[in-house]
Coordinates of C-alpha atoms and ligand atoms in Angstrom, one line a residue:
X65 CA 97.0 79.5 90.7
X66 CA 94.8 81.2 93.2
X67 CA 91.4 82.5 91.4
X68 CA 91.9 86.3 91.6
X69 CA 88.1 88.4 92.2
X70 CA 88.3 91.9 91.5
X71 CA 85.2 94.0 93.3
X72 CA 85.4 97.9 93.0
X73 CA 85.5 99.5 96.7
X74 CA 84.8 103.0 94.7
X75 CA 82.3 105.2 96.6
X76 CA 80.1 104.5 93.3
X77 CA 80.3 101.1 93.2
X78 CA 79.7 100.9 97.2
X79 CA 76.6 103.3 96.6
X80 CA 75.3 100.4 94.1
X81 CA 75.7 97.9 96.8
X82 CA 79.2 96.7 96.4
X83 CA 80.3 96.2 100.0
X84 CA 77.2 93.5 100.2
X85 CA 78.7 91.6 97.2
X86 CA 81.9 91.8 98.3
X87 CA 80.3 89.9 101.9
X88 CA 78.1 87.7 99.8
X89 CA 81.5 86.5 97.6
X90 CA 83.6 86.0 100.9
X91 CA 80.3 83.8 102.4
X92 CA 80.5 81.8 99.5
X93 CA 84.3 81.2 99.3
X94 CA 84.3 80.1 102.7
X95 CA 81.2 77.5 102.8
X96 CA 82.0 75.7 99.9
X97 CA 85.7 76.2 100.8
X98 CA 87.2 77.4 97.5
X99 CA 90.5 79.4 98.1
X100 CA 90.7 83.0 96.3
X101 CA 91.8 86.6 96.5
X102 CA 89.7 89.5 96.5
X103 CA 91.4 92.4 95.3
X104 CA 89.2 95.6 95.7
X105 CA 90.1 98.0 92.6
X106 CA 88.6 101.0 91.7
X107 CA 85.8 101.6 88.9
X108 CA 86.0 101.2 85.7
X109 CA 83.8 104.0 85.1
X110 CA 80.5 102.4 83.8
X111 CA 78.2 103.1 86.8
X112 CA 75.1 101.2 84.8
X113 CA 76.9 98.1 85.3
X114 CA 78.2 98.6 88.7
X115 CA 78.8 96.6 90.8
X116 CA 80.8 95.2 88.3
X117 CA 82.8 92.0 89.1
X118 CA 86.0 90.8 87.8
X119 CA 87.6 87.1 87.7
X120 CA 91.1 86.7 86.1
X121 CA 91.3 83.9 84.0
X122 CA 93.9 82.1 81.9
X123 CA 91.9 84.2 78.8
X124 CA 92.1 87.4 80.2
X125 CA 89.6 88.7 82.7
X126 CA 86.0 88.5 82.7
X127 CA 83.2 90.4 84.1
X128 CA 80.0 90.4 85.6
X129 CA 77.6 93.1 86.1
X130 CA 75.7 94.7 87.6
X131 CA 75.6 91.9 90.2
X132 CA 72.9 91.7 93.4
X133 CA 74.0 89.9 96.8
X134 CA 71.3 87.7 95.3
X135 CA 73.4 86.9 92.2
X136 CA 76.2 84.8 94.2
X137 CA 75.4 81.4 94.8
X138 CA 74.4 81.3 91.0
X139 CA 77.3 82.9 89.6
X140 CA 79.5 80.4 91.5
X141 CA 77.1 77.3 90.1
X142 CA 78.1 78.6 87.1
X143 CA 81.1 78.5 87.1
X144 CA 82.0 82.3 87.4
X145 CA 85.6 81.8 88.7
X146 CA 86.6 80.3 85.4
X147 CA 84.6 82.9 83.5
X148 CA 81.5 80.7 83.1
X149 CA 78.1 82.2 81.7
X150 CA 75.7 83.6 83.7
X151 CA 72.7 86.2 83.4
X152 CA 75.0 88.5 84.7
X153 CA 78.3 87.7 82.4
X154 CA 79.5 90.7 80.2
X155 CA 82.2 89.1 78.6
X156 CA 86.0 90.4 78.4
X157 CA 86.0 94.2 80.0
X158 CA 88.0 96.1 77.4
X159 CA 85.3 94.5 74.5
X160 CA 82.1 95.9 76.2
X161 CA 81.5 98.7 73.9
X162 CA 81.7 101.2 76.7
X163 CA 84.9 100.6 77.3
X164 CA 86.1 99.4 73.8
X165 CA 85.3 102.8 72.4
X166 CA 87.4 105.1 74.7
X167 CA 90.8 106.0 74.5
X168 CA 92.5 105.5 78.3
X169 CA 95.2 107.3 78.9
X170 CA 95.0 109.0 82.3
X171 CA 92.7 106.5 83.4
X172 CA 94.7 103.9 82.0
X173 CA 95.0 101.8 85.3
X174 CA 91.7 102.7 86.9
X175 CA 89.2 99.8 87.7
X176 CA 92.2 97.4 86.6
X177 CA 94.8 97.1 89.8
X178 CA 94.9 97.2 93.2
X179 CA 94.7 101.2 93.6
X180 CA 97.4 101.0 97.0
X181 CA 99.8 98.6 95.1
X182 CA 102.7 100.1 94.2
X183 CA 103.8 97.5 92.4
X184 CA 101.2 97.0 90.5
X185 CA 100.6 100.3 89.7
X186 CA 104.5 100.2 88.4
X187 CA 104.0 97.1 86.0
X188 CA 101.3 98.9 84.1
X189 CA 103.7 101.8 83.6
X190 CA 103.2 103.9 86.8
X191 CA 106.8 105.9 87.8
X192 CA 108.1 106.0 84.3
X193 CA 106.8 109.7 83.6
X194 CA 108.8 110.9 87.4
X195 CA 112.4 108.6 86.6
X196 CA 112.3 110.4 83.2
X197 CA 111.2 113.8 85.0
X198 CA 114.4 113.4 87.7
X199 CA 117.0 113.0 85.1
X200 CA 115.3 116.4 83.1
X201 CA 116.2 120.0 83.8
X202 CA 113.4 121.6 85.3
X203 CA 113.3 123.8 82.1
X204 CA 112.7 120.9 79.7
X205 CA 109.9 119.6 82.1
X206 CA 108.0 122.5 81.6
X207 CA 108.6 122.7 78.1
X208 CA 107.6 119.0 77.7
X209 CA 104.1 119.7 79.3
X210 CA 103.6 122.9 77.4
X211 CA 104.3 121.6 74.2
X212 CA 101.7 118.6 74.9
X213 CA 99.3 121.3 74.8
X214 CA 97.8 120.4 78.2
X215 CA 95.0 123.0 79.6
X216 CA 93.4 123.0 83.0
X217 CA 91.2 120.3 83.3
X218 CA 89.1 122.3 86.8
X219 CA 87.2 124.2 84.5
X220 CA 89.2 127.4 82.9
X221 CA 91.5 125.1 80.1
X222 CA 94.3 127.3 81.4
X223 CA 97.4 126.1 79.3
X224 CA 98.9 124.2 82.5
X225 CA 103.2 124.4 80.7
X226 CA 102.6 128.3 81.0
X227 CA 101.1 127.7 84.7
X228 CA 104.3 126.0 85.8
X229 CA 106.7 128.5 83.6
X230 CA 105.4 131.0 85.9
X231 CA 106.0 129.4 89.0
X232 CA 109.3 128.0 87.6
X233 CA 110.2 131.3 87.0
X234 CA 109.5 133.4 90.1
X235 CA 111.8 132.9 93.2
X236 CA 111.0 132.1 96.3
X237 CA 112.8 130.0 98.9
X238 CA 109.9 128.0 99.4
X239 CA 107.3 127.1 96.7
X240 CA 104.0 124.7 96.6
X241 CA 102.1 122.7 94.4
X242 CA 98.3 122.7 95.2
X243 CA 96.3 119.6 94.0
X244 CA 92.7 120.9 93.8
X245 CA 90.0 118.1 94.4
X246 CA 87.3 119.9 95.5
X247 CA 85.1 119.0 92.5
X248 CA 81.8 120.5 93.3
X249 CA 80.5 120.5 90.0
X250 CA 77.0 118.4 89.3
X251 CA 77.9 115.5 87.5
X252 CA 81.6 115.4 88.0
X253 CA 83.3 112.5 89.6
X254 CA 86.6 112.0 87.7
X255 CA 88.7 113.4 90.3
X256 CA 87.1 111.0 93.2
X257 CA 87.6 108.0 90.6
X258 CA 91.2 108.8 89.9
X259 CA 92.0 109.2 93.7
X260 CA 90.2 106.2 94.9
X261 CA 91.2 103.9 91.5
X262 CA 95.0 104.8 91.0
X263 CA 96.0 107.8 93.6
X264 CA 99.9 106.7 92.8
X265 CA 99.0 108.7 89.1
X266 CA 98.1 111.7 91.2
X267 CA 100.8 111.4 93.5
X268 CA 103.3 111.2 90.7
X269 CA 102.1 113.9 88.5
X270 CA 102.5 116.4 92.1
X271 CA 106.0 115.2 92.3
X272 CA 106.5 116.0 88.7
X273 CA 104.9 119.3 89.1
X274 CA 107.2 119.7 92.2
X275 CA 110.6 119.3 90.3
X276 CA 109.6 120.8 87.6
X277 CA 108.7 124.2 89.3
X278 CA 111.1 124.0 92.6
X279 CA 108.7 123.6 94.6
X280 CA 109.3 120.8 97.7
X281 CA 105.6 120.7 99.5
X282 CA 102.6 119.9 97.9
X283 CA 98.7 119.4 99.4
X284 CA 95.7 118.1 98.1
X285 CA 92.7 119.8 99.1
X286 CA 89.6 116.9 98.6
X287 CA 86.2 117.9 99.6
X288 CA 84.8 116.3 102.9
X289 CA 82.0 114.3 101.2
X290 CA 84.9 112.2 100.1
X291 CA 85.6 110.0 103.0
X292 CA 87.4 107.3 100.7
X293 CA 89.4 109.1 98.5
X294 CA 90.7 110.6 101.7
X295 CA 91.6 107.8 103.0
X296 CA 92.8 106.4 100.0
X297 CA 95.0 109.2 99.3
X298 CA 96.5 108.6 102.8
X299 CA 97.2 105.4 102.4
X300 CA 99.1 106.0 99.3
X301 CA 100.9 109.4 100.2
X302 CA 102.2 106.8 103.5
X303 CA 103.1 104.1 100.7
X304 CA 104.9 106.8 98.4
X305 CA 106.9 108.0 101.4
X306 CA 107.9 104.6 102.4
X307 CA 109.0 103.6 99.0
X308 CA 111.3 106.6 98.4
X309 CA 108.7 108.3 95.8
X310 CA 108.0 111.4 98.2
X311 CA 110.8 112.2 100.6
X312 CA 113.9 114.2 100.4
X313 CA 115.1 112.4 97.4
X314 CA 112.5 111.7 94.9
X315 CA 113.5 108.3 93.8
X316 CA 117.2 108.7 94.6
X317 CA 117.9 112.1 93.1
X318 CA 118.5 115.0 94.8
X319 CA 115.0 116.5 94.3
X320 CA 113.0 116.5 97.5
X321 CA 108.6 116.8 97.0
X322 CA 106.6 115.3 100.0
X323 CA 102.9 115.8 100.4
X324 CA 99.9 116.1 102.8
X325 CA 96.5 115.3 102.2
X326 CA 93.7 118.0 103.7
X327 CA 90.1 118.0 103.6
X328 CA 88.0 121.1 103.1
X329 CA 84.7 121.6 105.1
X330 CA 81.9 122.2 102.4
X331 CA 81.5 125.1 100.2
X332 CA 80.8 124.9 96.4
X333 CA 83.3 128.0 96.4
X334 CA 86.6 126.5 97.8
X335 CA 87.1 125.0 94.3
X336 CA 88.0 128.7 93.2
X337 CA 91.3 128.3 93.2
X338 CA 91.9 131.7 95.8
X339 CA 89.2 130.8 98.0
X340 CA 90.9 126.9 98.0
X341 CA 94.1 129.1 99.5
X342 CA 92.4 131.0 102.0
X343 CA 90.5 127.7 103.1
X344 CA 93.9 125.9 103.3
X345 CA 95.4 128.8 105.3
X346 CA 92.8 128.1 108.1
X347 CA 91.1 131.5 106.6
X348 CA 87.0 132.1 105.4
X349 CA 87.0 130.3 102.0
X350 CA 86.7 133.9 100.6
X351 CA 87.3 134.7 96.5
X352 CA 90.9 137.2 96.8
X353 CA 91.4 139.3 94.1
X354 CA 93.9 139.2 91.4
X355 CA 96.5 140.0 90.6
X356 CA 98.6 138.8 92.3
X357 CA 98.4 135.4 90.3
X358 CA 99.0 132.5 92.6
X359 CA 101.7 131.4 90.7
X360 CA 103.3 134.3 92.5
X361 CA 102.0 134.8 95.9
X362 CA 99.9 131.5 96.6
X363 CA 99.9 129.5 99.4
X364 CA 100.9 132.0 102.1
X365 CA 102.1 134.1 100.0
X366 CA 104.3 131.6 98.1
X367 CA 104.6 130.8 94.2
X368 CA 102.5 128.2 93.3
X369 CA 101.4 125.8 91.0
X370 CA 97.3 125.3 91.5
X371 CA 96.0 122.3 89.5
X372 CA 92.7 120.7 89.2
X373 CA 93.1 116.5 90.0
X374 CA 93.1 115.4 86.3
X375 CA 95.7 117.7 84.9
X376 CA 98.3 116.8 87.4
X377 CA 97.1 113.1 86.6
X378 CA 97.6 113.6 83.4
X379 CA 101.5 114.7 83.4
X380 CA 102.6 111.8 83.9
X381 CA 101.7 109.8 80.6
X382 CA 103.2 113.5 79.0
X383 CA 106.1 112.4 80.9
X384 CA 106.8 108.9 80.2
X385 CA 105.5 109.1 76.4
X386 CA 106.0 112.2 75.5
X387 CA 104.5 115.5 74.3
X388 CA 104.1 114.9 70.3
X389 CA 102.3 111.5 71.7
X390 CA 100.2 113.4 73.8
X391 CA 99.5 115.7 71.8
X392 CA 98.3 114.1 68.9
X393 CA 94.9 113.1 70.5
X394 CA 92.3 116.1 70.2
X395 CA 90.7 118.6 68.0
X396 CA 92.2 122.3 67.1
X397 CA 93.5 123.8 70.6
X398 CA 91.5 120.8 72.7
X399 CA 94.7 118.3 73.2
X400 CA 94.9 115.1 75.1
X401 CA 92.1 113.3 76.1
X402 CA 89.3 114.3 78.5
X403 CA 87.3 112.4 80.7
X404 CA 83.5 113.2 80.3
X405 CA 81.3 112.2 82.6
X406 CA 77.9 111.1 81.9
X407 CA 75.1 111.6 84.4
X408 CA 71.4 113.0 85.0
X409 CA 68.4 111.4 83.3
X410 CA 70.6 109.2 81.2
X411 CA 71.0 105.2 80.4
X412 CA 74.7 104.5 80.5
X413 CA 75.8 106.9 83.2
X414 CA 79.2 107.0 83.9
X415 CA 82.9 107.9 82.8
X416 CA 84.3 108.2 79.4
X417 CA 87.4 109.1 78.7
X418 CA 87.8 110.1 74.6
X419 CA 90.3 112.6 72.5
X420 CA 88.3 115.8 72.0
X421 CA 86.5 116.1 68.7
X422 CA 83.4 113.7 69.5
X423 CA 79.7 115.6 69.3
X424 CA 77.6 116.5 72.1
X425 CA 74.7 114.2 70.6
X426 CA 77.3 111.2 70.1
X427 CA 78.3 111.5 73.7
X428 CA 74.5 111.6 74.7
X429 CA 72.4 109.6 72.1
X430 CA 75.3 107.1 71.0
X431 CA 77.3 106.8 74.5
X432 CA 75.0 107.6 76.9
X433 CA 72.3 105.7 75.1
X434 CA 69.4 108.2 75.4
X435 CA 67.7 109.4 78.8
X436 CA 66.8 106.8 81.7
X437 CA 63.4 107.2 81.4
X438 CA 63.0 106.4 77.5
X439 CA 61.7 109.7 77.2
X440 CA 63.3 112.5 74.5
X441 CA 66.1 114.6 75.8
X442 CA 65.2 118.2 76.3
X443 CA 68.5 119.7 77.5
X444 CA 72.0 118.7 78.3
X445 CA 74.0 120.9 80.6
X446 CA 77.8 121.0 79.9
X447 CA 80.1 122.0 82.6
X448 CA 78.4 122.1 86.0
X449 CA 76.2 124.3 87.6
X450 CA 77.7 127.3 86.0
X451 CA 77.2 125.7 82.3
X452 CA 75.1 126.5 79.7
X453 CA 71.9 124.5 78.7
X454 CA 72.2 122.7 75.5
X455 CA 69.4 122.1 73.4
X456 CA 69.0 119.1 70.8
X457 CA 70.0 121.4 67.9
X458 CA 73.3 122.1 69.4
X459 CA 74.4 118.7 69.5
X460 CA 76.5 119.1 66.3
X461 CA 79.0 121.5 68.8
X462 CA 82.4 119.1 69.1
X463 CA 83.7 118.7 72.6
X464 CA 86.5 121.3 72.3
X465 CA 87.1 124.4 74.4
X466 CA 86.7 126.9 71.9
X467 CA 83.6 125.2 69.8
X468 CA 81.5 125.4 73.2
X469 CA 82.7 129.0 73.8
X470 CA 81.1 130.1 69.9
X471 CA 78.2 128.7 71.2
X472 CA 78.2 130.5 74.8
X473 CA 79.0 127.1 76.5
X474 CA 82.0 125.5 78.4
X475 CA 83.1 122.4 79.3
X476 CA 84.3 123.0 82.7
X477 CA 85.2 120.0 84.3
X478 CA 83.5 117.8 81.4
X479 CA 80.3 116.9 83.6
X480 CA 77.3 116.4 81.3
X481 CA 73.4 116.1 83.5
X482 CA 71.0 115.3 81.0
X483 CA 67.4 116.0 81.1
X484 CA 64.0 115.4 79.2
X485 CA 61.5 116.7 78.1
X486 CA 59.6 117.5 81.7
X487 CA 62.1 119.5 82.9
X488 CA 61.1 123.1 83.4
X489 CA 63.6 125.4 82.0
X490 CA 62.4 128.2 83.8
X491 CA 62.7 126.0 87.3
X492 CA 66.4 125.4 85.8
X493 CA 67.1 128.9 85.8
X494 CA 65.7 129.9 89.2
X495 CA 68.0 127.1 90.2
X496 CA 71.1 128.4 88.8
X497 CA 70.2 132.2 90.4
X498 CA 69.1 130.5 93.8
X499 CA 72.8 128.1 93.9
X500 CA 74.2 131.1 93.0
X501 CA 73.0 133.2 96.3
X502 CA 73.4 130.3 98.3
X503 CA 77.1 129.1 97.3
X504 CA 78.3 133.3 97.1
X505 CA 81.4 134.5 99.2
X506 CA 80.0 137.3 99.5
X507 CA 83.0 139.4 98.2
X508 CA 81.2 141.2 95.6
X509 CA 78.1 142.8 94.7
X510 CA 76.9 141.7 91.4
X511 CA 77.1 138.1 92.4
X512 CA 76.2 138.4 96.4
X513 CA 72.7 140.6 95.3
X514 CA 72.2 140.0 92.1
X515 CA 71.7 136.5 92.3
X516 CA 69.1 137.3 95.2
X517 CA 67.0 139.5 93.2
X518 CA 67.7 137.3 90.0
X519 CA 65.6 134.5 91.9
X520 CA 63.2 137.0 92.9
X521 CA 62.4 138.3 89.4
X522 CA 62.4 134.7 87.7
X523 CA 59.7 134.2 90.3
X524 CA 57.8 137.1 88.8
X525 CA 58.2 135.8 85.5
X526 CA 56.5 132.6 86.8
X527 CA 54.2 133.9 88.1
X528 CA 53.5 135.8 85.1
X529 CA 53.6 138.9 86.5
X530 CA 55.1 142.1 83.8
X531 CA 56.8 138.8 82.3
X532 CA 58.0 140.6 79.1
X533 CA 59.4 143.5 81.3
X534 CA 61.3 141.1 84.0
X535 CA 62.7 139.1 81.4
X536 CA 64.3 142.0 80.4
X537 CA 65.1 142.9 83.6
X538 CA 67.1 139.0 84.0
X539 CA 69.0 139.9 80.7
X540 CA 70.2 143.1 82.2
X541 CA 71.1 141.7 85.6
X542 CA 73.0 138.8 83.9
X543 CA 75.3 140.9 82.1
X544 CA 75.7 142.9 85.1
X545 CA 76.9 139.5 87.0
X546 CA 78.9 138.3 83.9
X547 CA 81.1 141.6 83.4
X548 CA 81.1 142.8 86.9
X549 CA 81.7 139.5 88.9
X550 CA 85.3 138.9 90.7
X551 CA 85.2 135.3 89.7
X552 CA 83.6 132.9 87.9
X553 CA 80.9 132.2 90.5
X554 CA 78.8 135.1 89.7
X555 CA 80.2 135.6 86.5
X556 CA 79.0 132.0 85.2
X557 CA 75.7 132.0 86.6
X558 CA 74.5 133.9 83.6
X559 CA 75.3 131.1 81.3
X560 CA 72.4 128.4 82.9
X561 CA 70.0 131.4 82.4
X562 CA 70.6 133.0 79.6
X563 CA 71.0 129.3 77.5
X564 CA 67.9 128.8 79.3
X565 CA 65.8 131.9 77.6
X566 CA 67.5 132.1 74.3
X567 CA 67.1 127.8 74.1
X568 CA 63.9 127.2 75.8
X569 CA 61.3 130.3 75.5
X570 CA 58.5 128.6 75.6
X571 CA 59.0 127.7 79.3
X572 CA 59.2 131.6 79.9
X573 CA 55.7 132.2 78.7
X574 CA 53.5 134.0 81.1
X575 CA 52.0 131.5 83.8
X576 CA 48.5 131.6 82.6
X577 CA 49.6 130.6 79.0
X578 CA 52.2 128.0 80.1
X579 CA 49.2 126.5 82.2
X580 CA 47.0 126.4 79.1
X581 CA 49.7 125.1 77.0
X582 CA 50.0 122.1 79.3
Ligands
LIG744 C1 83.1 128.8 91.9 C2 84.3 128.0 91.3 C3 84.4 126.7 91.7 C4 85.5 126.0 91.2 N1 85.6 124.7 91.6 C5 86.6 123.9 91.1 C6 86.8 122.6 91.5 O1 86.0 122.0 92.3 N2 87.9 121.9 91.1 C7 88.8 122.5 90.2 O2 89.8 121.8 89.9 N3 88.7 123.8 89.8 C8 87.6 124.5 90.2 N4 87.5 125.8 89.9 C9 88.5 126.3 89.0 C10 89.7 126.8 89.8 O3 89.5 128.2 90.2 C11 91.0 126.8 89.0 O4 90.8 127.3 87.7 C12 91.6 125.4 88.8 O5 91.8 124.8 90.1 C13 93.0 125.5 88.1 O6 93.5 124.2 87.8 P1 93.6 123.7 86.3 O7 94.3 124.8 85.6 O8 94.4 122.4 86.4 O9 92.2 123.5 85.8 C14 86.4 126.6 90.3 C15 86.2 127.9 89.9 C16 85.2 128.6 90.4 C17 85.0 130.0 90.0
LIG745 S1 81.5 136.4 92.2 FE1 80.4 135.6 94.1 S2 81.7 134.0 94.8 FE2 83.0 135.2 93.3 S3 84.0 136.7 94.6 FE3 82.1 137.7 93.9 S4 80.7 137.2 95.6 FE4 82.4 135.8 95.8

C-alpha cells in the first residue's frame, strides 16, 4: 500500500508554515524516490501543534507536530512513514489530550479527510442526515431540529427549529436560506475551519435547511479575508452539483436546493444578519430595522432562513442521529456541543469542541494551559469584541447561555482572547468604544455618537481629568447605547466597558495614582 501523508492546507496551518512542509515532503519523496500520497486535509484544530503532520499506518495514524521545513530529512531517517519516533512524534491523534478530551460532533471529520472528497466525506457518515431529511415531511424536519434544542451558534443562541418554523410557515413563491460566514469576531475561526476542513457538512446542513423550509436557493456570504474557504467552498458547491447533492433533485427526490458562494467586502457589521442582506442585495451593508423578521421579508424581500456557519453544520448529525442524541450533550438550555475557540495570550491556542457545562477556568487553565507568556491571566474575554471581560473570580461561570447572561456576559460565537496581567483594562475599554465608532453603520445615534464621545471621555479618565465625574458619565452613556441601540453593535459595546470598570477598577484610578501605583 502507498504511504498516505496528511498536511493541513488550512489558512492556520499555512500561516504556521505549512505550504513549506508540504514542498520540503514532496523534495524528499522524490530524491530518495519513495512513492506516496499527500492528501491536504484541514486542521484538526490545535494551532500550537500546527503544522501538524499525519502518516496512516497499519496502527492507525500518527502524527507529527509542530514540524519546521528543517524537520524533514530527519523525520524520514526516522522512519516517519511507518510512524517511527522522532523529536517531533505526538503519537496517535485522537490520544493527544487535546484532542482525547473533546467531544466531535460537528467537527467530526475536520483535519481527518480530504475536505473536497465526496466520498470520503460519505464513509465517515457525511449525507446520512439529507437521505433521511428527503424521505421526511418538511414539518417533521423542523420538529427534529427544534426538539434537539439547537440555538444560533452567530452569537444570539436564537432557538434555530423556531427560526425555520417561521420560514416554513410563511408563503412565498420563492424562499432562501442564508449561510452567514462573516465571522468577524476576535478570536473566532470555527466557521473558516469547517469550510476549509469539511465544506460537504455545510453544504448538507443548507440543503437540509432548504427542504425543510421550502426554500430552493441558498448563499453563503464568507468574508473576503478568507481567500481559501472561498475557494474551497467553490470547489465543493461544483462537486455537490455534479454529484446530484444540489440541483433540482436533491439526491433523487423531488426537492430542488442549489447554492452560490459570495464574498462580502470588509465590514465587522455585515455579520448583522440585516446588514448581511442589504450587502448581498448589492446595497450599503446598513443595520434595517425590525420587524419585519427576516424569516418573513429577507433576502429581497423573501422569507428566509439566516444561520451562522456552525448551526447549519450542525443539522446534519441532528439529522442522521437524531434529536434526543443530540440533545443529550449540554447543560440546562445550552444543548449540543459548541466549539470554543481558544486564542490571545494563551499556550494551547486553538479549537475545542466540548458539550456545554465545562468552566471558564477549565477551558483556560486546564485546556488552554495558562497564558503564552507564563505570566498570570488577568482577563478573559468571552464572545468577541462585544463580550464582557472576565476576571479570574468568574471562572466558576459554566459555558452555558444563560449562566454567562447572570453574570452580564455572552458567549457569542464561543471565541475566548486571553490576557495577563499587563493588559490595561482601561486601554481595553477605549478599545471596545473606539471599534465601536469605527465598525458603526451609522443608522442610529446612540451607537454612531456615543461611541465617539465614549472614546473621548475614557481619554479623560486617563488622563485623570474629573475621573470620578467621567466615569459616571461612561456609565450613563453605556446604558444609553445598550437600551437605545438598533442592534447589537452599539448595544453590546457596553458589555467590554462596563465588565471592564465593575472587574478591573484599579486600572480606572486617576493617571497620577495609576503612575505611582506602577
Ligand atoms: C455587529 C454584529 C455582527 C455580527 N456578526 C456575525 C457574524 O460574523 N457571524 C454570525 O453568524 N452572526 C453574526 N451576528 C449575528 C447575526 O446578526 C445573526 O444573529 C446570526 O447570523 C443568526 O444566525 P444563528 O441563529 O445561526 O446564530 C452579528 C451580529 C451583530 C449585531
Ligand atoms: S447600533 Fe450601530 S451598527 Fe447597529 S444600527 Fe445602530 S448605528 Fe448601525
Amino acid at each position: 500500500m502507498i504511504p498516505r501523508i496528511y498536511i493541513p492546507a488550512d489558512s492556520g496551518a499555512l500561516a504556521l508554515g505549512a505550504e513549506k512542509v508540504a514542498k520540503a515532503i514532496e523534495k524528499e519523496l522524490k530524491e530518495r524516490g519513495v512513492e506516496a500520497k499527500i492528501v491536504r486535509n484541514g486542521s484538526r484544530g490545535a494551532y500550537f501543534l500546527e503544522p501538524m503532520v499525519e502518516v496512516a499506518t497499519a496502527e492507525g495514524r500518527v502524527a507529527y507536530g509542530p514540524v519546521k521545513p528543517s524537520d524533514v530529512k530527519s523525520l524520514f531517517d526516522s522512519g516517519f512513514l511507518k510512524g517511527g519516533h522522532h523529536k517531533r512524534w505526538l503519537g496517535a491523534p485522537d490520544k493527544i489530550p487535546f484532542f482525547a478530551k473533546q467531544t466531535r460532533l460537528t467537527f467530526a471529520r475536520c483535519g481527518i479527510i480530504d475536505p473536497l472528497s465526496l466520498d470520503s466525506y460519505k464513509s465517515h457518515g457525511g449525507l446520512n442526515g439529507l437521505q433521511n431529511a428527503v424521505a421526511m415531511a418538511p414539518a417533521d424536519i423542523v420538529k427534529q431540529v427544534t426538539e434537539s434544542g439547537l440555538r444560533g451558534r452567530g452569537g444570539a443562541g436564537f432557538p434555530t427549529g423556531i427560526k425555520w418554523k417561521t420560514v416554513l410557515d410563511t408563503a412565498g413563491a420563492q424562499k432562501y436560506i442564508v449561510c452567514n460566514a462573516d465571522e468577524g469576531d476576535s478570536a473566532t475561526f470555527a466557521d473558516r475551519m469547517i469550510m476549509e476542513g469539511d465544506p460537504f457538512v455545510l453544504i448538507e446542513g443548507m440543503a437540509i435547511a432548504g427542504i425543510a423550509t421550502g426554500a430552493t436557493k441558498g448563499f453563503v456570504y464568507i468574508r473576503s479575508e478568507y481567500p481559501h474557504a472561498v475557494a474551497t467552498m467553490n470547489k465543493a458547491v461544483a462537486i455537490a452539483r455534479k454529484a446530484g447533492v444540489l440541483g433540482v433533485n436533491v439526491l433523487g427526490s423531488p426537492n430542488a436546493f442549489d447554492m452560490e458562494i459570495r464574498v462580502g467586502a470588509g465590514a465587522y457589521v455585515c455579520g448583522e444578519e440585516t446588514s448581511l442582506l442589504n450587502s448581498l442585495e448589492g446595497k450599503r451593508g446598513v443595520v434595517r430595522a425590525k420587524p419585519p423578521l427576516p424569516a418573513i421579508q429577507g433576502l429581497f424581500g423573501k422569507p428566509t432562513v439566516i444561520n451562522n456557519v456552525i448551526s447549519l453544520a450542525s443539522v446534519p448529525i441532528i439529522m442522521d442521529k437524531g434529536a434526543a442524541y443530540y440533545k443529550d450533550f449540554g447543560m440546562g438550555r445550552s444543548r449540543g456541543t459548541i466549539p470554543i475557540q481558544i486564542a490571545g495570550n494563551v499556550k494551547h491556542g486553538g479549537l475545542f469542541e466540548t458539550a456545554f457545562g465545562l468552566t471558564l477556568g477549565e477551558i483556560v487553565d486546564d485546556i488552554g494551559g495558562g497564558t503564552a507568556s507564563g505570566r498570570p491571566v488577568k482577563a478573559v474575554q468571552v464572545g468577541g469584541p462585544l463580550g464582557a471581560y472576565f476576571p479570574r473570580a468568574l471562572f466558576d461561570t459554566p459555558f452555558d447561555y444563560e449562566e454567562f447572561a447572570k453574570r452580564d456576559g455572552l458567549i457569542g460565537h464561543a471565541g475566548i482572547t486571553v490576557f495577563d496581567d499587563s493588559a490595561d483594562m482601561l486601554k481595553q475599554a477605549r478599545f471596545a468604544m473606539e471599534f465601536c465608532a469605527i465598525e458603526s453603520c451609522g443608522k442610529c445615534t446612540p451607537c454612531r455618537i456615543g461611541s465617539t464621545r465614549g472614546v473621548e471621555v475614557l481619554d479623560k479618565v486617563a488622563a485623570g481629568i474629573e475621573a470620578e465625574k467621567n466615569l459616571a458619565l461612561v456609565t450613563d452613556l453605556c446604558n444609553t447605547m445598550k437600551f437605545g441601540s438598533l442592534c447589537a453593535l452599539g448595544g453590546f459595546t457596553p458589555y467590554p466597558v462596563m465588565s471592564s470598570i465593575t472587574h478591573f477598577p484599579e486600572d480606572f484610578k486617576p493617571a497620577p495614582a495609576r503612575v505611582a501605583a506602577e
